[in-house]
Amino acid sequence: MSDTGTGKRGVLFDVDGTLVDSNYLHAVAWWQAFRRMEHDVPMSEIHRSIGMGGDKLVEHLLGEDRNKDEDEQLDATHGAIFSTWWPSLRSFDGAGELLKACSDKDLTVVLASSATGAELKYLRTVIDADAAITGATSSSDAEASKPSPDILEAALEAGELQAEDTVFVGDSVWDVKAAGELSIPTIGLTCGGTSEAELRDAGAQEVYENPRDLIAALDTSLLGQLIARS
């Protein structure tokens, strides 16, 4: 984690399910990957696990007694299936505008993504707000995936930020838990399919429906409080 003491203020954004409407496609891709390896995992259980890194998701859904030799192939199969839907991906209404609004108010904007490098590059074209983004992480930047906080530590490094000067915006319970490990306050969005109650139970301090709703409440939100700090 950066210890530069610059006093910069910033916001870390999860991408899948927070800025881009991709969670359910990830769930279908995992479901198909599991079926190809003869594992019958209910779609609802898969969706509730989206937000974890692929390695953690497989362990969470198949258990410790699974054939661990299949893990890498399952993850690769999921990625291959999901990539066929890249052209269909769309950002949530207001996603790019939210990033630009934060940047315009002098917040350092960092994408805290666990996507592969190629996938992240495509997701950034979908969001279409590169001028507002200071840095971004990919799966290669973390040894352990969410709910471990490694990717958020890497995002802090990328933005030269301190946890106490940062807010995280995410959509899953696993996002909130990861941020909690670093004492980063979290704004939850329900557009990824996780309920407000679940996000608050995990520790989210504020919850909005989607990026557009957060823009509308920007000045009074945790982000607005961060912006107002002298």
CSV table of C-alpha atoms in Angstrom, one decimal:
chain,number,residue,atom,x,y,z
A,1,MET,CA,0.0,0.0,0.0
A,2,SER,CA,1.2,3.5,-0.8
A,3,ASP,CA,2.7,5.4,2.1
A,4,THR,CA,3.5,8.6,0.2
A,5,GLY,CA,1.2,10.7,2.4
A,6,THR,CA,0.1,12.9,-0.5
A,7,GLY,CA,-3.3,13.6,1.0
A,8,LYS,CA,-4.9,12.8,-2.3
A,9,ARG,CA,-8.5,11.7,-2.1
A,10,GLY,CA,-9.9,9.0,-4.4
A,11,VAL,CA,-12.5,6.5,-5.2
A,12,LEU,CA,-12.1,2.9,-6.2
A,13,PHE,CA,-14.7,1.3,-8.4
A,14,ASP,CA,-15.4,-2.4,-8.9
A,15,VAL,CA,-16.3,-2.9,-12.6
A,16,ASP,CA,-18.4,-6.1,-13.2
A,17,GLY,CA,-21.9,-5.5,-11.8
A,18,THR,CA,-21.1,-2.0,-10.6
A,19,LEU,CA,-20.3,-0.1,-13.8
A,20,VAL,CA,-21.0,-2.8,-16.4
A,21,ASP,CA,-24.1,-5.0,-16.6
A,22,SER,CA,-22.2,-8.3,-16.7
A,23,ASN,CA,-22.9,-10.3,-13.6
A,24,TYR,CA,-25.7,-12.5,-15.0
A,25,LEU,CA,-23.6,-13.3,-18.1
A,26,HIS,CA,-20.8,-14.3,-15.7
A,27,ALA,CA,-23.2,-16.6,-13.9
A,28,VAL,CA,-24.3,-18.3,-17.1
A,29,ALA,CA,-20.7,-18.7,-18.2
A,30,TRP,CA,-19.8,-20.3,-14.9
A,31,TRP,CA,-22.9,-22.5,-15.1
A,32,GLN,CA,-22.0,-23.8,-18.5
A,33,ALA,CA,-18.4,-24.3,-17.5
A,34,PHE,CA,-19.5,-26.4,-14.5
A,35,ARG,CA,-21.9,-28.4,-16.7
A,36,ARG,CA,-19.1,-29.2,-19.2
A,37,MET,CA,-17.1,-30.7,-16.3
A,38,GLU,CA,-20.2,-32.6,-15.1
A,39,HIS,CA,-21.0,-30.4,-12.1
A,40,ASP,CA,-24.6,-29.4,-11.6
A,41,VAL,CA,-24.5,-26.1,-9.7
A,42,PRO,CA,-27.7,-24.1,-9.4
A,43,MET,CA,-27.6,-20.8,-11.2
A,44,SER,CA,-28.8,-18.9,-8.1
A,45,GLU,CA,-25.8,-20.2,-6.0
A,46,ILE,CA,-23.4,-19.1,-8.8
A,47,HIS,CA,-24.9,-15.6,-9.0
A,48,ARG,CA,-24.5,-15.2,-5.2
A,49,SER,CA,-20.9,-16.0,-5.6
A,50,ILE,CA,-20.1,-13.6,-8.4
A,51,GLY,CA,-17.7,-11.0,-7.1
A,52,MET,CA,-15.3,-13.6,-5.8
A,53,GLY,CA,-12.2,-14.4,-7.8
A,54,GLY,CA,-12.5,-17.5,-10.0
A,55,ASP,CA,-10.4,-19.6,-7.7
A,56,LYS,CA,-12.4,-18.6,-4.6
A,57,LEU,CA,-15.7,-19.1,-6.4
A,58,VAL,CA,-14.9,-22.7,-7.5
A,59,GLU,CA,-13.8,-23.6,-4.0
A,60,HIS,CA,-16.9,-21.9,-2.5
A,61,LEU,CA,-19.3,-23.8,-4.8
A,62,LEU,CA,-17.6,-27.2,-5.1
A,63,GLY,CA,-16.0,-27.5,-1.7
A,64,GLU,CA,-12.7,-28.7,-0.4
A,65,ASP,CA,-13.2,-32.3,-1.5
A,66,ARG,CA,-13.5,-31.4,-5.2
A,67,ASN,CA,-11.0,-32.6,-7.8
A,68,LYS,CA,-8.7,-29.5,-7.6
A,69,ASP,CA,-7.0,-30.6,-10.9
A,70,GLU,CA,-10.1,-29.2,-12.7
A,71,ASP,CA,-9.9,-25.7,-11.2
A,72,GLU,CA,-7.7,-24.2,-13.9
A,73,GLN,CA,-9.8,-25.7,-16.7
A,74,LEU,CA,-13.1,-24.5,-15.1
A,75,ASP,CA,-11.7,-21.0,-14.8
A,76,ALA,CA,-10.4,-21.0,-18.4
A,77,THR,CA,-13.7,-22.4,-19.7
A,78,HIS,CA,-15.7,-19.7,-17.9
A,79,GLY,CA,-13.4,-17.0,-19.4
A,80,ALA,CA,-13.7,-18.5,-22.9
A,81,ILE,CA,-17.5,-18.6,-22.7
A,82,PHE,CA,-17.8,-15.2,-21.2
A,83,SER,CA,-15.6,-13.7,-23.9
A,84,THR,CA,-18.2,-14.6,-26.6
A,85,TRP,CA,-20.5,-12.1,-25.0
A,86,TRP,CA,-18.1,-9.2,-24.8
A,87,PRO,CA,-19.8,-7.5,-27.8
A,88,SER,CA,-23.1,-7.6,-25.9
A,89,LEU,CA,-21.8,-5.9,-22.8
A,90,ARG,CA,-23.3,-2.5,-21.8
A,91,SER,CA,-22.4,-0.1,-19.0
A,92,PHE,CA,-25.1,0.8,-16.6
A,93,ASP,CA,-26.8,4.1,-17.1
A,94,GLY,CA,-24.7,6.9,-15.8
A,95,ALA,CA,-21.5,4.8,-15.2
A,96,GLY,CA,-19.2,6.9,-17.3
A,97,GLU,CA,-20.8,10.1,-16.1
A,98,LEU,CA,-20.2,9.0,-12.5
A,99,LEU,CA,-16.5,8.5,-13.1
A,100,LYS,CA,-16.3,11.8,-14.9
A,101,ALA,CA,-18.2,13.6,-12.1
A,102,CYS,CA,-15.8,12.2,-9.5
A,103,SER,CA,-12.7,13.2,-11.5
A,104,ASP,CA,-14.2,16.7,-12.1
A,105,LYS,CA,-14.4,17.1,-8.3
A,106,ASP,CA,-10.7,16.2,-8.0
A,107,LEU,CA,-11.1,12.6,-6.8
A,108,THR,CA,-8.5,10.2,-8.1
A,109,VAL,CA,-10.5,7.5,-9.9
A,110,VAL,CA,-9.2,3.9,-10.0
A,111,LEU,CA,-10.8,0.8,-11.4
A,112,ALA,CA,-10.3,-2.1,-8.9
A,113,SER,CA,-11.0,-5.0,-11.3
A,114,SER,CA,-10.0,-8.6,-11.1
A,115,ALA,CA,-10.6,-9.1,-14.8
A,116,THR,CA,-7.9,-10.3,-17.1
A,117,GLY,CA,-5.9,-7.7,-18.9
A,118,ALA,CA,-7.6,-8.3,-22.2
A,119,GLU,CA,-11.1,-8.3,-20.6
A,120,LEU,CA,-10.4,-5.1,-18.6
A,121,LYS,CA,-9.3,-3.4,-21.8
A,122,TYR,CA,-12.6,-4.2,-23.4
A,123,LEU,CA,-14.6,-3.2,-20.3
A,124,ARG,CA,-12.9,0.2,-20.4
A,125,THR,CA,-14.2,0.7,-23.9
A,126,VAL,CA,-17.7,-0.2,-22.7
A,127,ILE,CA,-17.5,2.4,-19.9
A,128,ASP,CA,-16.1,5.0,-22.2
A,129,ALA,CA,-14.6,7.3,-19.5
A,130,ASP,CA,-10.9,6.8,-19.9
A,131,ALA,CA,-10.0,10.5,-19.5
A,132,ALA,CA,-11.4,10.3,-15.9
A,133,ILE,CA,-9.5,7.1,-14.9
A,134,THR,CA,-6.1,7.5,-13.2
A,135,GLY,CA,-5.4,3.8,-12.9
A,136,ALA,CA,-6.8,0.3,-13.0
A,137,THR,CA,-5.9,-3.2,-11.8
A,138,SER,CA,-6.3,-6.6,-13.3
A,139,SER,CA,-6.1,-10.2,-12.1
A,140,SER,CA,-2.3,-10.1,-12.5
A,141,ASP,CA,-2.0,-7.4,-9.8
A,142,ALA,CA,-3.2,-9.6,-6.9
A,143,GLU,CA,-2.0,-12.9,-5.4
A,144,ALA,CA,-5.3,-13.6,-3.7
A,145,SER,CA,-8.7,-12.7,-5.1
A,146,LYS,CA,-11.7,-11.2,-3.4
A,147,PRO,CA,-12.9,-11.4,-0.7
A,148,SER,CA,-9.2,-11.0,0.1
A,149,PRO,CA,-8.2,-7.3,-0.1
A,150,ASP,CA,-5.2,-7.7,-2.4
A,151,ILE,CA,-6.8,-6.2,-5.4
A,152,LEU,CA,-7.9,-3.1,-3.4
A,153,GLU,CA,-4.4,-2.8,-2.0
A,154,ALA,CA,-3.1,-2.8,-5.6
A,155,ALA,CA,-5.7,-0.2,-6.6
A,156,LEU,CA,-4.6,2.1,-3.8
A,157,GLU,CA,-1.0,1.7,-5.1
A,158,ALA,CA,-2.1,2.5,-8.6
A,159,GLY,CA,-3.8,5.7,-7.5
A,160,GLU,CA,-1.1,6.6,-4.9
A,161,LEU,CA,-3.9,6.7,-2.3
A,162,GLN,CA,-4.3,5.9,1.4
A,163,ALA,CA,-7.3,3.9,2.6
A,164,GLU,CA,-8.4,6.6,5.0
A,165,ASP,CA,-8.7,9.0,2.0
A,166,THR,CA,-10.7,6.7,-0.1
A,167,VAL,CA,-14.2,5.3,-0.8
A,168,PHE,CA,-14.9,2.1,-2.6
A,169,VAL,CA,-18.0,1.5,-4.8
A,170,GLY,CA,-19.0,-2.1,-5.4
A,171,ASP,CA,-22.0,-4.3,-5.9
A,172,SER,CA,-21.3,-7.6,-4.1
A,173,VAL,CA,-21.0,-8.8,-0.6
A,174,TRP,CA,-17.5,-9.9,-1.5
A,175,ASP,CA,-16.6,-6.3,-2.5
A,176,VAL,CA,-17.8,-5.0,0.8
A,177,LYS,CA,-15.9,-7.6,2.8
A,178,ALA,CA,-12.7,-7.0,0.9
A,179,ALA,CA,-12.9,-3.2,1.5
A,180,GLY,CA,-13.7,-3.9,5.2
A,181,GLU,CA,-10.4,-5.7,5.6
A,182,LEU,CA,-8.7,-2.3,4.8
A,183,SER,CA,-11.2,-0.2,6.7
A,184,ILE,CA,-12.3,1.5,3.4
A,185,PRO,CA,-15.9,2.8,3.6
A,186,THR,CA,-18.1,1.2,0.9
A,187,ILE,CA,-21.0,2.4,-1.2
A,188,GLY,CA,-23.0,-0.5,-2.4
A,189,LEU,CA,-25.0,-0.6,-5.7
A,190,THR,CA,-27.8,-3.1,-6.1
A,191,CYS,CA,-27.7,-3.1,-10.0
A,192,GLY,CA,-25.4,-6.2,-9.8
A,193,GLY,CA,-28.3,-8.2,-8.3
A,194,THR,CA,-27.4,-8.2,-4.6
A,195,SER,CA,-30.1,-6.7,-2.3
A,196,GLU,CA,-29.6,-3.6,-0.1
A,197,ALA,CA,-30.1,-5.7,3.0
A,198,GLU,CA,-27.3,-8.1,2.1
A,199,LEU,CA,-24.9,-5.2,1.2
A,200,ARG,CA,-25.7,-3.4,4.4
A,201,ASP,CA,-25.3,-6.6,6.5
A,202,ALA,CA,-21.9,-7.1,4.9
A,203,GLY,CA,-20.9,-3.6,6.0
A,204,ALA,CA,-21.8,-1.2,3.2
A,205,GLN,CA,-22.4,2.3,4.7
A,206,GLU,CA,-24.6,3.5,1.9
A,207,VAL,CA,-26.6,1.7,-0.8
A,208,TYR,CA,-27.9,3.1,-4.1
A,209,GLU,CA,-29.7,1.3,-7.0
A,210,ASN,CA,-27.2,2.2,-9.8
A,211,PRO,CA,-24.6,4.8,-10.9
A,212,ARG,CA,-27.3,7.2,-12.0
A,213,ASP,CA,-28.8,7.2,-8.5
A,214,LEU,CA,-25.4,7.8,-7.0
A,215,ILE,CA,-24.8,10.8,-9.2
A,216,ALA,CA,-28.1,12.3,-8.1
A,217,ALA,CA,-27.0,11.9,-4.4
A,218,LEU,CA,-23.3,12.7,-5.0
A,219,ASP,CA,-23.1,15.8,-2.9
A,220,THR,CA,-24.7,14.2,0.2
A,221,SER,CA,-23.1,10.8,-0.2
A,222,LEU,CA,-19.8,9.4,1.2
A,223,LEU,CA,-18.2,10.7,-2.0
A,224,GLY,CA,-19.6,14.2,-1.4
A,225,GLN,CA,-18.2,14.1,2.2
A,226,LEU,CA,-14.8,13.0,0.9
A,227,ILE,CA,-14.9,15.8,-1.7
A,228,ALA,CA,-15.8,18.4,0.9
A,229,ARG,CA,-12.9,17.5,3.2
A,230,SER,CA,-10.3,20.2,3.2
